[in-house]
Short mmCIF file of C-alpha atoms in Angstrom, two decimals:
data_model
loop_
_atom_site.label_atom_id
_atom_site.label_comp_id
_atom_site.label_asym_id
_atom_site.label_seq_id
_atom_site.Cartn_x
_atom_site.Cartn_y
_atom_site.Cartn_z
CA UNK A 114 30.55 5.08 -26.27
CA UNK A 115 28.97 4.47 -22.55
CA UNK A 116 31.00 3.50 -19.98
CA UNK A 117 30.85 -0.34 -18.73
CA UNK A 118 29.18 -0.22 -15.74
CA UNK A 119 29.11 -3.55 -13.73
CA UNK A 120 24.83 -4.56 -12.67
CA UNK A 121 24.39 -5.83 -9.17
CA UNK A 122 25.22 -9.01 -10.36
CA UNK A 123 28.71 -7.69 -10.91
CA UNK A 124 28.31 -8.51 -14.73
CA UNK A 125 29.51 -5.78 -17.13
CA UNK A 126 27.41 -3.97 -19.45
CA UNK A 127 27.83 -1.38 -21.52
CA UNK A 128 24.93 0.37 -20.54
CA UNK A 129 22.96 -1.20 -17.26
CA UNK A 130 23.00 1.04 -14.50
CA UNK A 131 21.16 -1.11 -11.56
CA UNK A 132 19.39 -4.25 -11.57
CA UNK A 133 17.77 -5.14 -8.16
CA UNK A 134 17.68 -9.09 -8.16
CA UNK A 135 14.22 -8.79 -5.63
CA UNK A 136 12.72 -7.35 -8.12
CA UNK A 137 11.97 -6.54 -11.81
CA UNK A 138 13.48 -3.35 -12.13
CA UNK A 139 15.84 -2.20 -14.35
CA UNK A 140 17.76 0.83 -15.75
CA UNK A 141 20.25 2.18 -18.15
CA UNK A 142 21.17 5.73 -19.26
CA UNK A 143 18.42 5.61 -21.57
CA UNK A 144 15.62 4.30 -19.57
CA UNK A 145 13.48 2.37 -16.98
CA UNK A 146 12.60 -1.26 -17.65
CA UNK A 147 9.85 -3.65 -15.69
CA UNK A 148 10.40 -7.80 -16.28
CA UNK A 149 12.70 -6.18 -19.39
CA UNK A 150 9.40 -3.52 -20.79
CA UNK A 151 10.74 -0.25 -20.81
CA UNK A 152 8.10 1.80 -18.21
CA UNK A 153 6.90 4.78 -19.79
CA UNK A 154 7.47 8.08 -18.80
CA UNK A 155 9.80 7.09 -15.95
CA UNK A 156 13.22 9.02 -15.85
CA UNK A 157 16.58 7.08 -15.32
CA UNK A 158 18.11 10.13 -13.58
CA UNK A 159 15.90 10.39 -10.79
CA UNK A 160 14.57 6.98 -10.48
CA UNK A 161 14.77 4.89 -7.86
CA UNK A 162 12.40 2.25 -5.52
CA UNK A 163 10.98 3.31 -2.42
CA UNK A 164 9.09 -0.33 -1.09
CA UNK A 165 6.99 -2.79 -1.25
CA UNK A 166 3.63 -3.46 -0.16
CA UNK A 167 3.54 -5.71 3.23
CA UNK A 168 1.12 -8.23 1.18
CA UNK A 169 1.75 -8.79 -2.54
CA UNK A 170 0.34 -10.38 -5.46
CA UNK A 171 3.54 -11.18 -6.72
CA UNK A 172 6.58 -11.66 -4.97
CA UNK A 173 8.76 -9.21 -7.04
CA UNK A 174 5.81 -5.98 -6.11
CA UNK A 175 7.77 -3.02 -5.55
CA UNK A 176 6.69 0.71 -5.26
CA UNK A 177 9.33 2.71 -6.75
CA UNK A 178 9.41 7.00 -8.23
CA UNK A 179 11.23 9.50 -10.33
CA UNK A 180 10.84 13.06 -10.04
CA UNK A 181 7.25 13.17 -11.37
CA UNK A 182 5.62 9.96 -10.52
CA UNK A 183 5.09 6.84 -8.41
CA UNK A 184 5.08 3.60 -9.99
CA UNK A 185 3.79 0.51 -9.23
CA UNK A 186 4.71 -2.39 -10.38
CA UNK A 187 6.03 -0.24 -13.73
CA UNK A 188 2.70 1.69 -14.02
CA UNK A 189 1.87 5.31 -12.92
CA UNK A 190 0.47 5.07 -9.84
CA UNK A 191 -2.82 7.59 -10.90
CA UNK A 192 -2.29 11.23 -8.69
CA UNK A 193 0.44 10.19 -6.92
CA UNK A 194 2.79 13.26 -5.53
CA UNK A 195 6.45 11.33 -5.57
CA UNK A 196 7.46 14.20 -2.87
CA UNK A 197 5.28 13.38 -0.33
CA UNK A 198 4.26 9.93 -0.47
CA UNK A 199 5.39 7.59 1.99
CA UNK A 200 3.84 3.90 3.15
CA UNK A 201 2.52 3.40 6.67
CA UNK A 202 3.22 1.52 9.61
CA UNK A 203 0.86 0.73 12.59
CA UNK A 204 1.45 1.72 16.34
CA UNK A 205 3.80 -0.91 16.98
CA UNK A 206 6.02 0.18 13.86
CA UNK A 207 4.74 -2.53 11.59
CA UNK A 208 3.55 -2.61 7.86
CA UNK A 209 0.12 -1.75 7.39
CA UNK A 210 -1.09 -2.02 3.62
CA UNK A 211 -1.75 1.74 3.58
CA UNK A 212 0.56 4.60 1.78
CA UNK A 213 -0.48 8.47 1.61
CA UNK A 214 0.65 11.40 -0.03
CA UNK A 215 -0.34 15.00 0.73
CA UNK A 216 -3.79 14.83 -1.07
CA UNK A 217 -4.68 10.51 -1.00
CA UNK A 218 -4.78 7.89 0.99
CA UNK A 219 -3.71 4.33 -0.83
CA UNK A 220 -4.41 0.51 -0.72
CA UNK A 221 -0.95 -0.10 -1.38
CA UNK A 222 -2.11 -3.87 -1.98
CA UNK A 223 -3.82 -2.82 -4.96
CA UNK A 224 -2.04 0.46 -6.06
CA UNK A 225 -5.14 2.03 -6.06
CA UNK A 226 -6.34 5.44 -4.17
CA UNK A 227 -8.91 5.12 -1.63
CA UNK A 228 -12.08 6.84 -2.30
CA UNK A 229 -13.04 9.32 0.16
CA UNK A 230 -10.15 9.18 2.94
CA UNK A 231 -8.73 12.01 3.97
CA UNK A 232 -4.83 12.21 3.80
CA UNK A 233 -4.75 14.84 6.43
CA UNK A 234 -6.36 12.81 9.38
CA UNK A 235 -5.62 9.26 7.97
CA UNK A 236 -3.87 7.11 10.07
CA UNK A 237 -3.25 3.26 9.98
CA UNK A 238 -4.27 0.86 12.39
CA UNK A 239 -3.10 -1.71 11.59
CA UNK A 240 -3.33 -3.82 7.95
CA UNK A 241 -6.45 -4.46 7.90
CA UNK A 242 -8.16 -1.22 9.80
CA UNK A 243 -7.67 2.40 8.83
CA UNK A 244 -9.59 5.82 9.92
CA UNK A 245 -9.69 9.39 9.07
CA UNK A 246 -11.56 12.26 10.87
CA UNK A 247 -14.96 10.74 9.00
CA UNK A 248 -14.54 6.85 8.01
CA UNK A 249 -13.54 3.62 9.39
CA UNK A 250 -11.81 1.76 6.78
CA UNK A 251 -11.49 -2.10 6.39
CA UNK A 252 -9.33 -4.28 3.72
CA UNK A 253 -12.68 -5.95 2.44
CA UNK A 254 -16.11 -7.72 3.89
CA UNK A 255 -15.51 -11.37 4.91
CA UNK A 256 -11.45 -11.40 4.88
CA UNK A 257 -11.35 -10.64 0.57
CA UNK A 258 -7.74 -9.07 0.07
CA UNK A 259 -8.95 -8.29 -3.81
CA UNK A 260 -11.95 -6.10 -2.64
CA UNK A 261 -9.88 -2.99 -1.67
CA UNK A 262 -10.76 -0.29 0.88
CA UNK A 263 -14.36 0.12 2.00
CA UNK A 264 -16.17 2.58 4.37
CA UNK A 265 -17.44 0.68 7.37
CA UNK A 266 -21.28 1.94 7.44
CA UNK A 267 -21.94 3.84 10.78
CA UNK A 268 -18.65 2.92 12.31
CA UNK A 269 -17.49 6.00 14.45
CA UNK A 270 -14.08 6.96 13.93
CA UNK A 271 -13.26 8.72 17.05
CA UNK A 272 -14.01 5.93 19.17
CA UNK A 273 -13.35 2.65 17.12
CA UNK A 274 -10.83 0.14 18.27
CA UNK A 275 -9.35 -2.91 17.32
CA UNK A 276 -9.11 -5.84 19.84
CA UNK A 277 -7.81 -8.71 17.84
CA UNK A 278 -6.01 -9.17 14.80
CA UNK A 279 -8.24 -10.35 11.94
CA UNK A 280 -6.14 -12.94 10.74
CA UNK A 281 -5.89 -14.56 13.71
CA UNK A 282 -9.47 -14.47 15.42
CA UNK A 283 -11.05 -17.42 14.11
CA UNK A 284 -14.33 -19.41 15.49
CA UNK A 285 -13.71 -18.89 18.67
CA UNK A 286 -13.93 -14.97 18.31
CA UNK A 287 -17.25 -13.26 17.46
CA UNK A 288 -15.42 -9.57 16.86
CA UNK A 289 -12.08 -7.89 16.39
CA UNK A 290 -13.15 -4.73 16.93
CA UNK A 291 -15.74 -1.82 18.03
CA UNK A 292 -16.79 1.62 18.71
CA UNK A 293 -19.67 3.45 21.15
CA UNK A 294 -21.97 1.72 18.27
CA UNK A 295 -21.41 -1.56 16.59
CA UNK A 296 -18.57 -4.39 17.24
CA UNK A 297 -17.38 -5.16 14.03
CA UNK A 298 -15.68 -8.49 12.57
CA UNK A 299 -13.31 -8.47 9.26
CA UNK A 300 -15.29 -5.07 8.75
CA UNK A 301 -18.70 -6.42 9.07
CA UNK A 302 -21.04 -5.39 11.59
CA UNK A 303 -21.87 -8.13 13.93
CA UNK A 304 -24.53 -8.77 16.23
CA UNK A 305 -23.46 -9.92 19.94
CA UNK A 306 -25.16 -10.28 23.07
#
């Protein structure tokens, strides 16, 4: 017989091991569970969640690994290395919606690997802006969060800089940022004069 083992909640159970209230994880002896679906291939010993993206689609999005895998959201985060992957934060220590691991570079918005970036050089700008030794990344073209990661044509990467946060530079702003090429706004290439 398992032992009763009180749940955050402090209700008994004879088998619940955790249940995290912010979000909709769950685990026993015998497995995993996501909003009460056990997760495949996910192993109760060595699970355990890591963080949450700093923009969601729900509120209950939570990153979380075992010994093998990362999940997201209770699905295998494709190629992910559990040992090495960490999320991102920008200069200023704050949340970026980036996470790497030693091989990928991830839109941690999405849960989906970023095509081309190099994990090596990759660093975070902030949450909208990345760059590696060869790309300038942006969140999407016109401010759309569902887009994921794109390559900013001809941006230069060694010299690109942002200027104003996205979010907040409205009509009054014609760019956020540039480089020794373009100025750029959302990720689009702007003309100025």
């Amino acid at each position: 017989m398992l032992p009763i083992i009180p749940d955050q909640s402090g209700i008994a159970t004879s088998t619940l091991v955790f249940q995290r209230a912010e979000t909709l994880y769950s685990k026993n002896t015998i497995g995993v569970y996501y909003n009460n679906v056990l997760v495949q291939k996910a192993d109760p010993k060595t699970f355990r969640i890591i963080g949450r993206p700093r923009v969601t689609l729900i509120p209950n999005d939570y990153y979380a690994k075992d010994a093998n895998y990362v999940f997201y959201n209770g699905a295998v985060v494709k190629y992910a290395d559990p040992d090495s992957f960490v999320f991102l934060l920008d200069k200023d220590r704050n949340p970026t919606d980036y996470a790497k691991d030693k091989d990928r570079v991830y839109d941690t918005y999405l849960g989906t690997v970023i095509k081309k970036a190099n994990a090596e050089s990759f660093v975070a700008i902030n949450y909208w802006y990345g760059k590696d030794k060869n790309y300038v990344f942006s969140m999407g073209q016109s401010g759309s969060y569902d887009s994921g990661r794109f390559i900013i044509k001809g941006a230069d990467p060694t010299t690109f800089e942002v200027l104003k946060d996205p979010a907040y530079c409205r009509v009054e702003c014609t760019f956020d940022s540039q480089d020794k090429n373009h100025r750029y706004l959302r990720g689009s290439t702007v003309q100025t004069e």
